[in-house]
mmCIF file of C-alpha atoms in Angstrom:
data_model
loop_
_atom_site.group_PDB
_atom_site.id
_atom_site.type_symbol
_atom_site.label_atom_id
_atom_site.label_comp_id
_atom_site.label_asym_id
_atom_site.label_seq_id
_atom_site.Cartn_x
_atom_site.Cartn_y
_atom_site.Cartn_z
ATOM 1 C CA MET A 15 -44.220 -38.630 40.263
ATOM 2 C CA ARG A 16 -40.795 -40.012 38.704
ATOM 3 C CA LEU A 17 -42.698 -40.751 35.535
ATOM 4 C CA LEU A 18 -44.290 -37.214 35.405
ATOM 5 C CA ALA A 19 -40.326 -35.683 35.667
ATOM 6 C CA MET A 20 -39.250 -37.946 33.045
ATOM 7 C CA ALA A 21 -41.989 -36.988 30.584
ATOM 8 C CA THR A 22 -41.325 -32.931 31.446
ATOM 9 C CA ALA A 23 -37.939 -33.337 30.798
ATOM 10 C CA ALA A 24 -38.575 -35.701 27.520
ATOM 11 C CA VAL A 25 -40.821 -32.528 26.127
ATOM 12 C CA MET A 26 -38.218 -30.045 27.425
ATOM 13 C CA ALA A 27 -35.386 -31.977 25.480
ATOM 14 C CA ALA A 28 -37.397 -31.952 22.453
ATOM 15 C CA SER A 29 -38.283 -28.239 22.574
ATOM 16 C CA PRO A 30 -36.053 -26.109 20.659
ATOM 17 C CA VAL A 31 -33.652 -24.082 22.418
ATOM 18 C CA MET A 32 -32.581 -20.756 20.731
ATOM 19 C CA ALA A 33 -29.248 -20.349 20.688
ATOM 20 C CA ASP A 34 -27.189 -16.865 20.769
ATOM 21 C CA LEU A 35 -26.272 -14.893 17.663
ATOM 22 C CA VAL A 36 -22.807 -14.737 18.399
ATOM 23 C CA PHE A 37 -20.437 -11.210 17.532
ATOM 24 C CA PRO A 38 -17.003 -11.755 18.727
ATOM 25 C CA SER A 39 -15.248 -8.558 19.415
ATOM 26 C CA LEU A 40 -11.304 -8.482 19.422
ATOM 27 C CA SER A 41 -11.062 -5.390 21.670
ATOM 28 C CA TYR A 42 -8.379 -3.469 23.072
ATOM 29 C CA ARG A 43 -9.043 -1.867 26.395
ATOM 30 C CA THR A 44 -5.260 -2.051 27.312
ATOM 31 C CA GLY A 45 -2.044 -0.735 25.899
ATOM 32 C CA PRO A 46 -1.011 2.211 24.082
ATOM 33 C CA TYR A 47 -4.018 2.170 21.986
ATOM 34 C CA ALA A 48 -6.596 1.577 24.883
ATOM 35 C CA ALA A 49 -8.249 5.114 24.350
ATOM 36 C CA ASN A 50 -9.200 4.620 21.222
ATOM 37 C CA GLY A 51 -10.308 0.837 21.291
ATOM 38 C CA ILE A 52 -12.617 1.410 24.610
ATOM 39 C CA PRO A 53 -14.979 3.600 22.773
ATOM 40 C CA PHE A 54 -15.598 1.459 19.855
ATOM 41 C CA ALA A 55 -16.061 -1.557 21.893
ATOM 42 C CA ASP A 56 -18.437 0.008 24.054
ATOM 43 C CA GLY A 57 -20.565 1.327 21.024
ATOM 44 C CA TYR A 58 -20.259 -1.887 19.531
ATOM 45 C CA GLU A 59 -21.460 -3.800 22.778
ATOM 46 C CA ASP A 60 -24.067 -1.233 23.476
ATOM 47 C CA TYR A 61 -25.797 -1.534 20.502
ATOM 48 C CA PHE A 62 -26.367 -5.528 20.721
ATOM 49 C CA THR A 63 -27.526 -4.280 24.389
ATOM 50 C CA LEU A 64 -30.057 -2.219 23.002
ATOM 51 C CA LEU A 65 -31.176 -4.822 20.572
ATOM 52 C CA ASN A 66 -31.625 -7.218 23.424
ATOM 53 C CA GLU A 67 -33.118 -5.128 25.760
ATOM 54 C CA ARG A 68 -35.692 -3.071 23.596
ATOM 55 C CA ASP A 69 -36.555 -6.056 20.909
ATOM 56 C CA GLY A 70 -35.660 -9.150 22.305
ATOM 57 C CA GLY A 71 -32.797 -9.770 20.070
ATOM 58 C CA ILE A 72 -32.366 -10.238 16.238
ATOM 59 C CA GLY A 73 -35.401 -11.658 14.611
ATOM 60 C CA GLY A 74 -36.393 -13.253 18.283
ATOM 61 C CA VAL A 75 -32.976 -14.339 19.052
ATOM 62 C CA PRO A 76 -30.719 -12.962 21.527
ATOM 63 C CA ALA A 77 -27.311 -11.086 20.638
ATOM 64 C CA ARG A 78 -23.923 -12.198 22.393
ATOM 65 C CA VAL A 79 -21.062 -10.121 22.320
ATOM 66 C CA LEU A 80 -18.059 -12.270 22.703
ATOM 67 C CA GLU A 81 -14.952 -9.565 23.604
ATOM 68 C CA CYS A 82 -11.390 -10.789 23.623
ATOM 69 C CA GLU A 83 -8.506 -8.403 24.351
ATOM 70 C CA THR A 84 -6.028 -8.091 22.080
ATOM 71 C CA GLY A 85 -4.155 -4.913 22.911
ATOM 72 C CA TYR A 86 -4.108 -4.379 19.410
ATOM 73 C CA ASN A 87 -1.399 -7.046 18.888
ATOM 74 C CA THR A 88 -1.308 -9.179 15.867
ATOM 75 C CA GLU A 89 -0.414 -12.222 17.317
ATOM 76 C CA LYS A 90 -3.042 -11.965 20.269
ATOM 77 C CA GLY A 91 -5.581 -11.144 17.976
ATOM 78 C CA VAL A 92 -5.055 -14.209 15.810
ATOM 79 C CA GLU A 93 -5.114 -16.255 19.193
ATOM 80 C CA CYS A 94 -8.268 -14.465 20.212
ATOM 81 C CA TYR A 95 -9.863 -15.679 16.921
ATOM 82 C CA GLU A 96 -8.741 -19.178 17.301
ATOM 83 C CA ALA A 97 -10.056 -19.036 20.930
ATOM 84 C CA THR A 98 -13.418 -17.851 19.878
ATOM 85 C CA LYS A 99 -14.388 -19.329 16.503
ATOM 86 C CA GLY A 100 -15.826 -22.289 17.855
ATOM 87 C CA GLU A 101 -18.541 -20.349 19.791
ATOM 88 C CA GLY A 102 -20.531 -20.018 16.969
ATOM 89 C CA ALA A 103 -19.122 -16.667 15.867
ATOM 90 C CA LEU A 104 -21.044 -14.807 12.936
ATOM 91 C CA VAL A 105 -18.689 -12.418 11.891
ATOM 92 C CA TYR A 106 -15.362 -10.872 13.290
ATOM 93 C CA GLN A 107 -14.520 -7.238 13.714
ATOM 94 C CA PRO A 108 -10.611 -7.342 14.237
ATOM 95 C CA LEU A 109 -10.225 -3.234 14.300
ATOM 96 C CA SER A 110 -6.671 -3.707 13.355
ATOM 97 C CA THR A 111 -5.193 -4.042 9.879
ATOM 98 C CA GLY A 112 -2.421 -6.261 10.840
ATOM 99 C CA ILE A 113 -4.966 -8.876 12.674
ATOM 100 C CA THR A 114 -7.070 -8.659 9.625
ATOM 101 C CA TYR A 115 -4.300 -9.669 7.160
ATOM 102 C CA GLN A 116 -3.816 -12.539 9.137
ATOM 103 C CA LEU A 117 -7.407 -13.486 9.418
ATOM 104 C CA ILE A 118 -8.031 -13.255 5.851
ATOM 105 C CA PRO A 119 -6.896 -16.885 5.006
ATOM 106 C CA LYS A 120 -8.042 -18.322 8.232
ATOM 107 C CA ALA A 121 -11.609 -17.040 8.213
ATOM 108 C CA THR A 122 -12.063 -18.022 4.574
ATOM 109 C CA ALA A 123 -11.133 -21.463 5.249
ATOM 110 C CA ASP A 124 -13.158 -21.548 8.451
ATOM 111 C CA GLY A 125 -16.319 -20.001 6.401
ATOM 112 C CA ILE A 126 -16.508 -17.143 8.611
ATOM 113 C CA PRO A 127 -17.107 -13.804 7.534
ATOM 114 C CA VAL A 128 -14.750 -10.786 8.600
ATOM 115 C CA HIS A 129 -15.870 -6.823 8.475
ATOM 116 C CA SER A 130 -12.670 -4.742 8.602
ATOM 117 C CA MET A 131 -14.842 -1.511 8.091
ATOM 118 C CA GLY A 132 -12.882 1.001 6.651
ATOM 119 C CA TYR A 133 -9.667 -0.714 7.331
ATOM 120 C CA GLY A 134 -7.898 -3.856 6.350
ATOM 121 C CA ARG A 135 -6.401 -5.178 3.000
ATOM 122 C CA THR A 136 -8.228 -2.622 0.317
ATOM 123 C CA SER A 137 -8.375 -4.762 -2.352
ATOM 124 C CA ALA A 138 -10.800 -7.338 -0.275
ATOM 125 C CA LYS A 139 -13.447 -5.078 -2.041
ATOM 126 C CA ASN A 140 -13.114 -7.817 -4.827
ATOM 127 C CA GLY A 141 -15.568 -10.229 -3.387
ATOM 128 C CA ALA A 142 -15.125 -12.670 -6.241
ATOM 129 C CA VAL A 143 -11.653 -13.086 -5.003
ATOM 130 C CA PHE A 144 -11.999 -12.463 -0.987
ATOM 131 C CA SER A 145 -15.071 -14.200 -0.569
ATOM 132 C CA ASN A 146 -15.445 -14.066 3.187
ATOM 133 C CA ILE A 147 -14.014 -10.469 3.545
ATOM 134 C CA PHE A 148 -15.933 -7.184 3.652
ATOM 135 C CA ASN A 149 -14.993 -3.695 4.072
ATOM 136 C CA TYR A 150 -17.912 -1.438 3.371
ATOM 137 C CA PRO A 151 -18.837 1.549 3.407
ATOM 138 C CA ALA A 152 -15.382 2.639 2.280
ATOM 139 C CA ASN A 153 -11.686 1.859 2.581
ATOM 140 C CA TYR A 154 -8.496 3.378 2.757
ATOM 141 C CA TRP A 155 -7.817 4.187 -0.919
ATOM 142 C CA ASP A 156 -11.284 5.835 -1.193
ATOM 143 C CA GLY A 157 -10.091 8.035 1.990
ATOM 144 C CA ALA A 158 -6.567 8.997 0.070
ATOM 145 C CA SER A 159 -8.820 10.045 -2.688
ATOM 146 C CA HIS A 160 -11.553 11.825 -0.798
ATOM 147 C CA ALA A 161 -8.446 13.634 0.859
ATOM 148 C CA ILE A 162 -7.125 14.844 -2.499
ATOM 149 C CA ASN A 163 -10.756 15.566 -4.005
ATOM 150 C CA HIS A 164 -11.062 17.930 -0.962
ATOM 151 C CA ILE A 165 -8.005 19.754 -1.446
ATOM 152 C CA MET A 166 -8.804 20.078 -5.311
ATOM 153 C CA SER A 167 -12.210 21.503 -4.063
ATOM 154 C CA LEU A 168 -10.338 24.103 -2.855
ATOM 155 C CA GLY A 169 -7.788 25.211 -5.460
ATOM 156 C CA ASP A 170 -5.488 24.026 -8.301
ATOM 157 C CA ILE A 171 -3.428 20.808 -7.090
ATOM 158 C CA SER A 172 -0.881 21.062 -9.642
ATOM 159 C CA GLY A 173 2.305 21.572 -8.524
ATOM 160 C CA LYS A 174 1.843 21.518 -4.806
ATOM 161 C CA LYS A 175 3.650 19.339 -2.334
ATOM 162 C CA ILE A 176 1.561 16.764 -0.200
ATOM 163 C CA ALA A 177 2.802 15.461 2.657
ATOM 164 C CA LEU A 178 1.725 11.838 4.200
ATOM 165 C CA VAL A 179 2.650 11.319 8.024
ATOM 166 C CA TYR A 180 1.702 7.752 8.401
ATOM 167 C CA HIS A 181 1.932 4.774 11.064
ATOM 168 C CA ASN A 182 4.741 2.775 9.818
ATOM 169 C CA SER A 183 3.000 -0.217 9.723
ATOM 170 C CA ALA A 184 0.682 -2.126 7.451
ATOM 171 C CA TYR A 185 -1.996 0.052 8.030
ATOM 172 C CA GLY A 186 -0.123 3.171 7.707
ATOM 173 C CA LYS A 187 1.255 2.047 4.321
ATOM 174 C CA GLU A 188 -2.248 1.200 2.568
ATOM 175 C CA PRO A 189 -2.954 4.748 1.002
ATOM 176 C CA ILE A 190 0.588 5.138 -0.308
ATOM 177 C CA ARG A 191 0.061 3.131 -3.694
ATOM 178 C CA THR A 192 -3.132 5.325 -4.457
ATOM 179 C CA LEU A 193 -1.710 8.679 -3.533
ATOM 180 C CA GLU A 194 1.229 7.647 -5.922
ATOM 181 C CA GLU A 195 -1.221 7.155 -8.661
ATOM 182 C CA LEU A 196 -3.001 10.112 -7.910
ATOM 183 C CA SER A 197 -0.182 12.333 -7.696
ATOM 184 C CA LYS A 198 0.820 11.133 -11.353
ATOM 185 C CA LYS A 199 -2.936 11.856 -12.357
ATOM 186 C CA HIS A 200 -3.077 15.775 -10.986
ATOM 187 C CA GLY A 201 0.763 16.718 -10.845
ATOM 188 C CA PHE A 202 1.119 17.033 -7.145
ATOM 189 C CA GLU A 203 4.288 15.804 -5.379
ATOM 190 C CA LEU A 204 3.773 13.497 -2.757
ATOM 191 C CA MET A 205 6.206 13.453 0.218
ATOM 192 C CA LEU A 206 6.310 10.409 2.736
ATOM 193 C CA VAL A 207 6.766 10.963 6.469
ATOM 194 C CA PRO A 208 6.773 7.547 8.542
ATOM 195 C CA VAL A 209 6.028 7.506 12.274
ATOM 196 C CA ASP A 210 7.274 4.186 14.266
ATOM 197 C CA HIS A 211 4.874 2.914 16.902
ATOM 198 C CA PRO A 212 3.438 4.286 19.108
ATOM 199 C CA GLY A 213 4.224 7.277 17.805
ATOM 200 C CA GLN A 214 4.930 9.383 20.741
ATOM 201 C CA GLU A 215 8.133 10.784 19.278
ATOM 202 C CA GLN A 216 7.716 12.991 16.279
ATOM 203 C CA LYS A 217 10.102 15.938 16.433
ATOM 204 C CA SER A 218 12.322 15.080 13.647
ATOM 205 C CA GLN A 219 9.265 14.352 11.189
ATOM 206 C CA TRP A 220 7.750 17.878 12.199
ATOM 207 C CA LEU A 221 11.130 19.605 11.713
ATOM 208 C CA GLN A 222 11.287 18.071 8.142
ATOM 209 C CA ILE A 223 7.697 19.456 7.559
ATOM 210 C CA ARG A 224 8.735 22.982 8.836
ATOM 211 C CA GLN A 225 11.699 22.821 6.314
ATOM 212 C CA GLN A 226 9.936 21.799 3.468
ATOM 213 C CA ARG A 227 6.897 23.325 3.893
ATOM 214 C CA PRO A 228 4.121 21.067 1.851
ATOM 215 C CA ASP A 229 0.854 22.666 1.024
ATOM 216 C CA ASN A 230 -1.174 20.263 2.705
ATOM 217 C CA VAL A 231 -0.704 17.464 5.267
ATOM 218 C CA LEU A 232 -2.644 14.036 5.593
ATOM 219 C CA MET A 233 -2.312 11.740 8.484
ATOM 220 C CA TRP A 234 -2.995 8.117 8.710
ATOM 221 C CA GLY A 235 -2.444 7.853 12.387
ATOM 222 C CA TRP A 236 -3.689 5.855 15.638
ATOM 223 C CA GLY A 237 -3.881 6.489 19.048
ATOM 224 C CA VAL A 238 -1.172 8.748 20.863
ATOM 225 C CA MET A 239 0.498 9.168 17.416
ATOM 226 C CA ASN A 240 -2.562 11.101 16.073
ATOM 227 C CA GLN A 241 -2.388 13.780 19.473
ATOM 228 C CA VAL A 242 1.149 14.083 18.917
ATOM 229 C CA ALA A 243 1.188 15.175 15.483
ATOM 230 C CA ILE A 244 -1.533 17.678 16.003
ATOM 231 C CA GLN A 245 0.253 19.174 18.915
ATOM 232 C CA GLU A 246 3.504 18.995 16.872
ATOM 233 C CA ALA A 247 2.068 20.441 14.073
ATOM 234 C CA ALA A 248 0.518 23.345 16.391
ATOM 235 C CA ASN A 249 3.922 23.813 17.603
ATOM 236 C CA ILE A 250 5.282 24.747 14.093
ATOM 237 C CA ARG A 251 2.577 26.844 13.743
ATOM 238 C CA TYR A 252 1.107 24.360 10.735
ATOM 239 C CA PRO A 253 -2.099 25.716 9.377
ATOM 240 C CA MET A 254 -4.945 23.210 10.762
ATOM 241 C CA GLU A 255 -7.202 23.574 7.769
ATOM 242 C CA ASN A 256 -4.564 22.372 5.888
ATOM 243 C CA PHE A 257 -4.102 19.285 7.976
ATOM 244 C CA ILE A 258 -6.370 16.401 6.983
ATOM 245 C CA GLY A 259 -6.410 12.716 9.153
ATOM 246 C CA ILE A 260 -8.027 9.507 7.648
ATOM 247 C CA TRP A 261 -11.219 8.239 9.652
ATOM 248 C CA TRP A 262 -8.811 7.032 12.339
ATOM 249 C CA SER A 263 -7.352 10.218 12.905
ATOM 250 C CA GLY A 264 -10.294 11.804 13.666
ATOM 251 C CA SER A 265 -11.708 11.461 17.278
ATOM 252 C CA GLU A 266 -11.806 14.118 20.253
ATOM 253 C CA ASN A 267 -8.945 11.933 21.846
ATOM 254 C CA ASP A 268 -6.586 13.458 19.114
ATOM 255 C CA VAL A 269 -7.686 16.795 19.287
ATOM 256 C CA LEU A 270 -8.625 17.794 22.669
ATOM 257 C CA PRO A 271 -4.963 17.564 24.252
ATOM 258 C CA ALA A 272 -4.030 20.780 21.805
ATOM 259 C CA GLY A 273 -7.075 22.805 23.105
ATOM 260 C CA GLU A 274 -7.795 25.696 20.870
ATOM 261 C CA LYS A 275 -4.709 25.235 18.681
ATOM 262 C CA ALA A 276 -6.452 22.249 17.272
ATOM 263 C CA ASN A 277 -9.249 23.964 15.819
ATOM 264 C CA GLY A 278 -10.004 23.799 12.057
ATOM 265 C CA TYR A 279 -8.106 20.499 12.057
ATOM 266 C CA LYS A 280 -9.930 18.060 9.260
ATOM 267 C CA ALA A 281 -10.937 14.576 9.353
ATOM 268 C CA LEU A 282 -12.443 11.963 7.051
ATOM 269 C CA THR A 283 -15.303 9.869 8.188
ATOM 270 C CA PHE A 284 -17.883 7.458 6.851
ATOM 271 C CA HIS A 285 -20.622 8.262 9.245
ATOM 272 C CA ASN A 286 -22.161 11.263 10.902
ATOM 273 C CA LEU A 287 -21.199 12.382 14.370
ATOM 274 C CA GLY A 288 -22.539 13.532 17.875
ATOM 275 C CA LYS A 289 -25.847 11.984 19.355
ATOM 276 C CA ASP A 290 -28.817 14.107 18.021
ATOM 277 C CA TYR A 291 -30.671 10.988 16.477
ATOM 278 C CA PRO A 292 -33.885 9.308 18.133
ATOM 279 C CA LEU A 293 -31.638 5.997 18.692
ATOM 280 C CA PHE A 294 -29.758 7.721 21.406
ATOM 281 C CA ASP A 295 -32.664 8.372 23.335
ATOM 282 C CA ASP A 296 -33.437 4.413 23.166
ATOM 283 C CA LEU A 297 -29.381 3.743 24.158
ATOM 284 C CA GLN A 298 -29.859 6.132 27.315
ATOM 285 C CA LYS A 299 -33.130 4.526 28.300
ATOM 286 C CA TYR A 300 -32.701 0.522 27.628
ATOM 287 C CA VAL A 301 -28.894 0.657 28.266
ATOM 288 C CA VAL A 302 -27.351 3.506 30.107
ATOM 289 C CA ASP A 303 -30.129 4.292 32.589
ATOM 290 C CA ALA A 304 -30.664 0.564 33.067
ATOM 291 C CA GLY A 305 -27.054 0.331 34.161
ATOM 292 C CA LYS A 306 -26.373 -1.951 31.478
ATOM 293 C CA ALA A 307 -23.839 0.028 29.411
ATOM 294 C CA ALA A 308 -20.773 -1.443 28.457
ATOM 295 C CA GLY A 309 -18.469 1.595 29.873
ATOM 296 C CA ALA A 310 -19.215 4.712 31.917
ATOM 297 C CA GLY A 311 -21.679 5.995 29.520
ATOM 298 C CA ASP A 312 -19.549 8.992 28.995
ATOM 299 C CA GLN A 313 -18.235 8.338 25.533
ATOM 300 C CA ILE A 314 -21.807 8.082 23.775
ATOM 301 C CA GLY A 315 -21.765 10.171 20.450
ATOM 302 C CA THR A 316 -18.212 10.672 20.186
ATOM 303 C CA ALA A 317 -16.634 9.483 16.935
ATOM 304 C CA LEU A 318 -15.167 6.067 17.838
ATOM 305 C CA TYR A 319 -18.632 5.250 19.903
ATOM 306 C CA ASN A 320 -20.293 6.100 17.055
ATOM 307 C CA ARG A 321 -18.430 4.237 14.922
ATOM 308 C CA GLY A 322 -18.373 0.994 17.134
ATOM 309 C CA MET A 323 -22.256 1.504 17.357
ATOM 310 C CA TYR A 324 -22.171 1.956 13.689
ATOM 311 C CA ALA A 325 -20.272 -1.278 12.953
ATOM 312 C CA ALA A 326 -22.847 -3.089 15.229
ATOM 313 C CA MET A 327 -25.694 -1.874 13.148
ATOM 314 C CA LEU A 328 -24.481 -2.969 10.038
ATOM 315 C CA ALA A 329 -23.535 -6.621 11.433
ATOM 316 C CA ALA A 330 -27.171 -6.422 12.878
ATOM 317 C CA GLU A 331 -28.751 -5.476 9.551
ATOM 318 C CA ALA A 332 -26.838 -8.027 7.724
ATOM 319 C CA ALA A 333 -28.079 -10.792 10.416
ATOM 320 C CA LYS A 334 -31.417 -9.823 9.594
ATOM 321 C CA THR A 335 -30.902 -9.891 5.943
ATOM 322 C CA ALA A 336 -29.188 -13.409 6.381
ATOM 323 C CA GLN A 337 -32.320 -14.424 8.700
ATOM 324 C CA GLU A 338 -34.833 -13.380 5.635
ATOM 325 C CA LEU A 339 -32.785 -14.920 2.966
ATOM 326 C CA SER A 340 -32.337 -18.327 4.867
ATOM 327 C CA GLY A 341 -35.824 -18.632 6.653
ATOM 328 C CA ASN A 342 -33.936 -19.364 9.815
ATOM 329 C CA ALA A 343 -33.745 -17.024 12.775
ATOM 330 C CA GLU A 344 -30.481 -18.810 14.052
ATOM 331 C CA ILE A 345 -28.178 -18.348 11.228
ATOM 332 C CA THR A 346 -24.934 -19.980 10.359
ATOM 333 C CA PRO A 347 -21.729 -17.995 9.620
ATOM 334 C CA ALA A 348 -22.108 -19.142 6.247
ATOM 335 C CA GLU A 349 -25.642 -17.586 6.089
ATOM 336 C CA MET A 350 -24.368 -14.157 7.912
ATOM 337 C CA ARG A 351 -21.612 -14.201 4.931
ATOM 338 C CA ASP A 352 -24.822 -14.457 2.513
ATOM 339 C CA GLY A 353 -26.498 -11.844 4.484
ATOM 340 C CA MET A 354 -23.415 -9.466 4.439
ATOM 341 C CA GLU A 355 -23.246 -9.829 0.569
ATOM 342 C CA ALA A 356 -27.069 -9.028 -0.017
ATOM 343 C CA LEU A 357 -26.887 -6.193 2.511
ATOM 344 C CA GLU A 358 -28.317 -2.692 1.223
ATOM 345 C CA MET A 359 -28.347 0.319 3.457
ATOM 346 C CA THR A 360 -30.756 3.199 2.229
ATOM 347 C CA GLU A 361 -31.666 6.554 3.972
ATOM 348 C CA ALA A 362 -35.088 4.935 4.517
ATOM 349 C CA LYS A 363 -33.866 1.955 6.420
ATOM 350 C CA MET A 364 -31.653 4.009 8.564
ATOM 351 C CA ALA A 365 -34.015 6.694 9.513
ATOM 352 C CA ALA A 366 -36.504 3.714 10.502
ATOM 353 C CA LEU A 367 -33.477 2.694 12.773
ATOM 354 C CA GLY A 368 -33.413 6.084 14.310
ATOM 355 C CA LEU A 369 -30.135 7.059 12.561
ATOM 356 C CA PRO A 370 -31.332 9.371 9.691
ATOM 357 C CA ASN A 371 -28.561 10.550 7.667
ATOM 358 C CA PHE A 372 -26.121 8.784 9.858
ATOM 359 C CA GLY A 373 -24.441 7.120 7.118
ATOM 360 C CA PRO A 374 -24.054 6.802 3.314
ATOM 361 C CA GLU A 375 -26.356 4.909 1.462
ATOM 362 C CA PHE A 376 -24.446 1.612 -0.280
ATOM 363 C CA LYS A 377 -25.622 -1.824 -1.698
ATOM 364 C CA VAL A 378 -22.938 -5.065 -1.209
ATOM 365 C CA SER A 379 -23.109 -7.533 -3.768
ATOM 366 C CA CYS A 380 -20.552 -10.739 -4.921
ATOM 367 C CA GLU A 381 -18.315 -8.377 -6.973
ATOM 368 C CA ASN A 382 -18.160 -5.675 -4.555
ATOM 369 C CA HIS A 383 -17.804 -6.234 -0.810
ATOM 370 C CA GLY A 384 -16.946 -2.532 -0.270
ATOM 371 C CA GLY A 385 -20.114 -0.794 -1.025
ATOM 372 C CA ASN A 386 -20.167 2.594 -2.721
ATOM 373 C CA GLY A 387 -16.987 4.022 -1.406
ATOM 374 C CA LEU A 388 -18.664 7.325 -0.180
ATOM 375 C CA GLY A 389 -16.754 9.551 2.468
ATOM 376 C CA ALA A 390 -17.272 12.900 4.010
ATOM 377 C CA VAL A 391 -15.132 15.793 5.392
ATOM 378 C CA ALA A 392 -15.343 16.537 9.213
ATOM 379 C CA GLN A 393 -13.750 19.733 10.808
ATOM 380 C CA TRP A 394 -12.951 20.230 14.647
ATOM 381 C CA ASP A 395 -14.714 22.987 16.252
ATOM 382 C CA ALA A 396 -12.506 23.804 19.390
ATOM 383 C CA ALA A 397 -14.861 26.304 20.937
ATOM 384 C CA ALA A 398 -17.862 24.091 20.622
ATOM 385 C CA GLY A 399 -15.976 20.737 21.402
ATOM 386 C CA SER A 400 -17.346 18.890 18.324
ATOM 387 C CA TRP A 401 -16.913 17.806 14.977
ATOM 388 C CA ASN A 402 -19.050 18.881 12.239
ATOM 389 C CA LEU A 403 -19.481 17.964 8.900
ATOM 390 C CA ILE A 404 -18.258 20.467 6.254
ATOM 391 C CA THR A 405 -19.408 18.100 2.649
ATOM 392 C CA GLY A 406 -21.685 15.610 2.254
ATOM 393 C CA TYR A 407 -20.970 12.054 1.289
ATOM 394 C CA GLU A 408 -18.999 12.344 -1.765
ATOM 395 C CA ALA A 409 -17.546 9.492 -4.482
ATOM 396 C CA SER A 410 -13.714 8.650 -4.471
ATOM 397 C CA ASP A 411 -12.144 8.538 -8.042
ATOM 398 C CA GLN A 412 -12.848 4.869 -8.984
ATOM 399 C CA ASP A 413 -11.348 5.233 -12.155
ATOM 400 C CA VAL A 414 -8.172 5.239 -10.127
ATOM 401 C CA ILE A 415 -9.010 2.953 -7.087
ATOM 402 C CA GLY A 416 -11.076 0.193 -9.333
ATOM 403 C CA ALA A 417 -7.725 -0.148 -11.251
ATOM 404 C CA LEU A 418 -5.479 -0.724 -8.417
ATOM 405 C CA VAL A 419 -8.033 -3.012 -6.477
ATOM 406 C CA ASP A 420 -8.417 -5.318 -9.725
ATOM 407 C CA GLU A 421 -4.386 -5.468 -10.168
ATOM 408 C CA ASP A 422 -4.064 -6.115 -6.250
ATOM 409 C CA SER A 423 -6.806 -8.615 -5.882
ATOM 410 C CA ALA A 424 -5.714 -10.697 -9.013
ATOM 411 C CA ALA A 425 -1.911 -10.760 -7.595
ATOM 412 C CA PHE A 426 -3.297 -12.318 -4.517
ATOM 413 C CA ALA A 427 -5.668 -14.583 -6.591
ATOM 414 C CA ALA A 428 -2.810 -15.826 -8.489
ATOM 415 C CA GLU A 429 -0.428 -16.319 -5.204
ATOM 416 C CA SER A 430 -3.444 -18.019 -3.341
ATOM 417 C CA GLY A 431 -4.892 -20.200 -6.460
ATOM 418 C CA ILE A 432 -8.015 -18.543 -6.311
ATOM 419 C CA THR A 433 -10.661 -18.771 -8.991
ATOM 420 C CA PRO A 434 -12.895 -15.685 -8.770
ATOM 421 C CA SER A 435 -16.270 -16.720 -7.586
ATOM 422 C CA CYS A 436 -18.136 -14.308 -9.631
#
């Protein structure tokens, strides 16, 4: 009997045990930005739960979300990275420009990819310099160009005054250089209006806007800053149709506090909105109804829930690509990086996933870690309580942005002693 037990144990030890595919989530469910961090984290985790419950994981291997609370604090974010990187982490989603900047050298040295989707260091689009950093499908400089292109589509921009109300941090300052170049190209005046963290007090900024009367206001805000700005804009009767936020200033949390006065406010986006997609039926069945949702299930279909879900979907598709390229179901971080660099999202692929027309088509390569830079404009309908796309996914000004990416990435390569890899 003892021999039988020993033989059985030997067979079990010799049999391969499938390790989880680990996807860390540097979340913030606490602190001044929790209202925005929670739905993103829920969407991210729920998508992987769906893959596990419906499909048995990714390529037959279960996915595991390893959540670590950062409170949107850069130091805590780095601590989370150090605490989780040894768990088999395949890709990091920092959800913070400050954390992303700190992880660029660390993750690159450790051979782990980072996906700063629509945020972070914009010049990381140059994969020849930033080998392990990806920011597809679009970046902040694309967003700055999308906003200016939208304004130009409505009339002549020459001689107009455009204000940028921005979070006074690395995040908020990202679009300034691009807007300065675009102002030279198109002849508009750029007015800079910084707002200190967390943004609850903006009386002086909006007094300045009321006095100087810019033709348009752009906003790079996050958390409570957004809702305060929209309420202050309503207080001075600034026309909401002339107020455009970056995609991190376009959630339900930002507009609902202002009620009807927020009607007409615009925000950029790189994915679609609402939950009228077949995938959401599966989320309801396999995740929410099964009692396995990360949250209460009341955020599904909101802008930030959708963004977290979209980030998870792109991570899962990159993992599938990595499995195909390597021939391994249990991929390594290096293989995940290669999968991300070979990722191609087509409309046919998104439709097959149950997300037709959910995001723009794009392709990643060694030279281009940022995708095609396509973005759309959404507008808030207060009566319906919903965001609606008012444009298709359109291109940014790559003549301006490409030159800035080349310049900034070349400077980083020189400072860091990096030889471009492709």
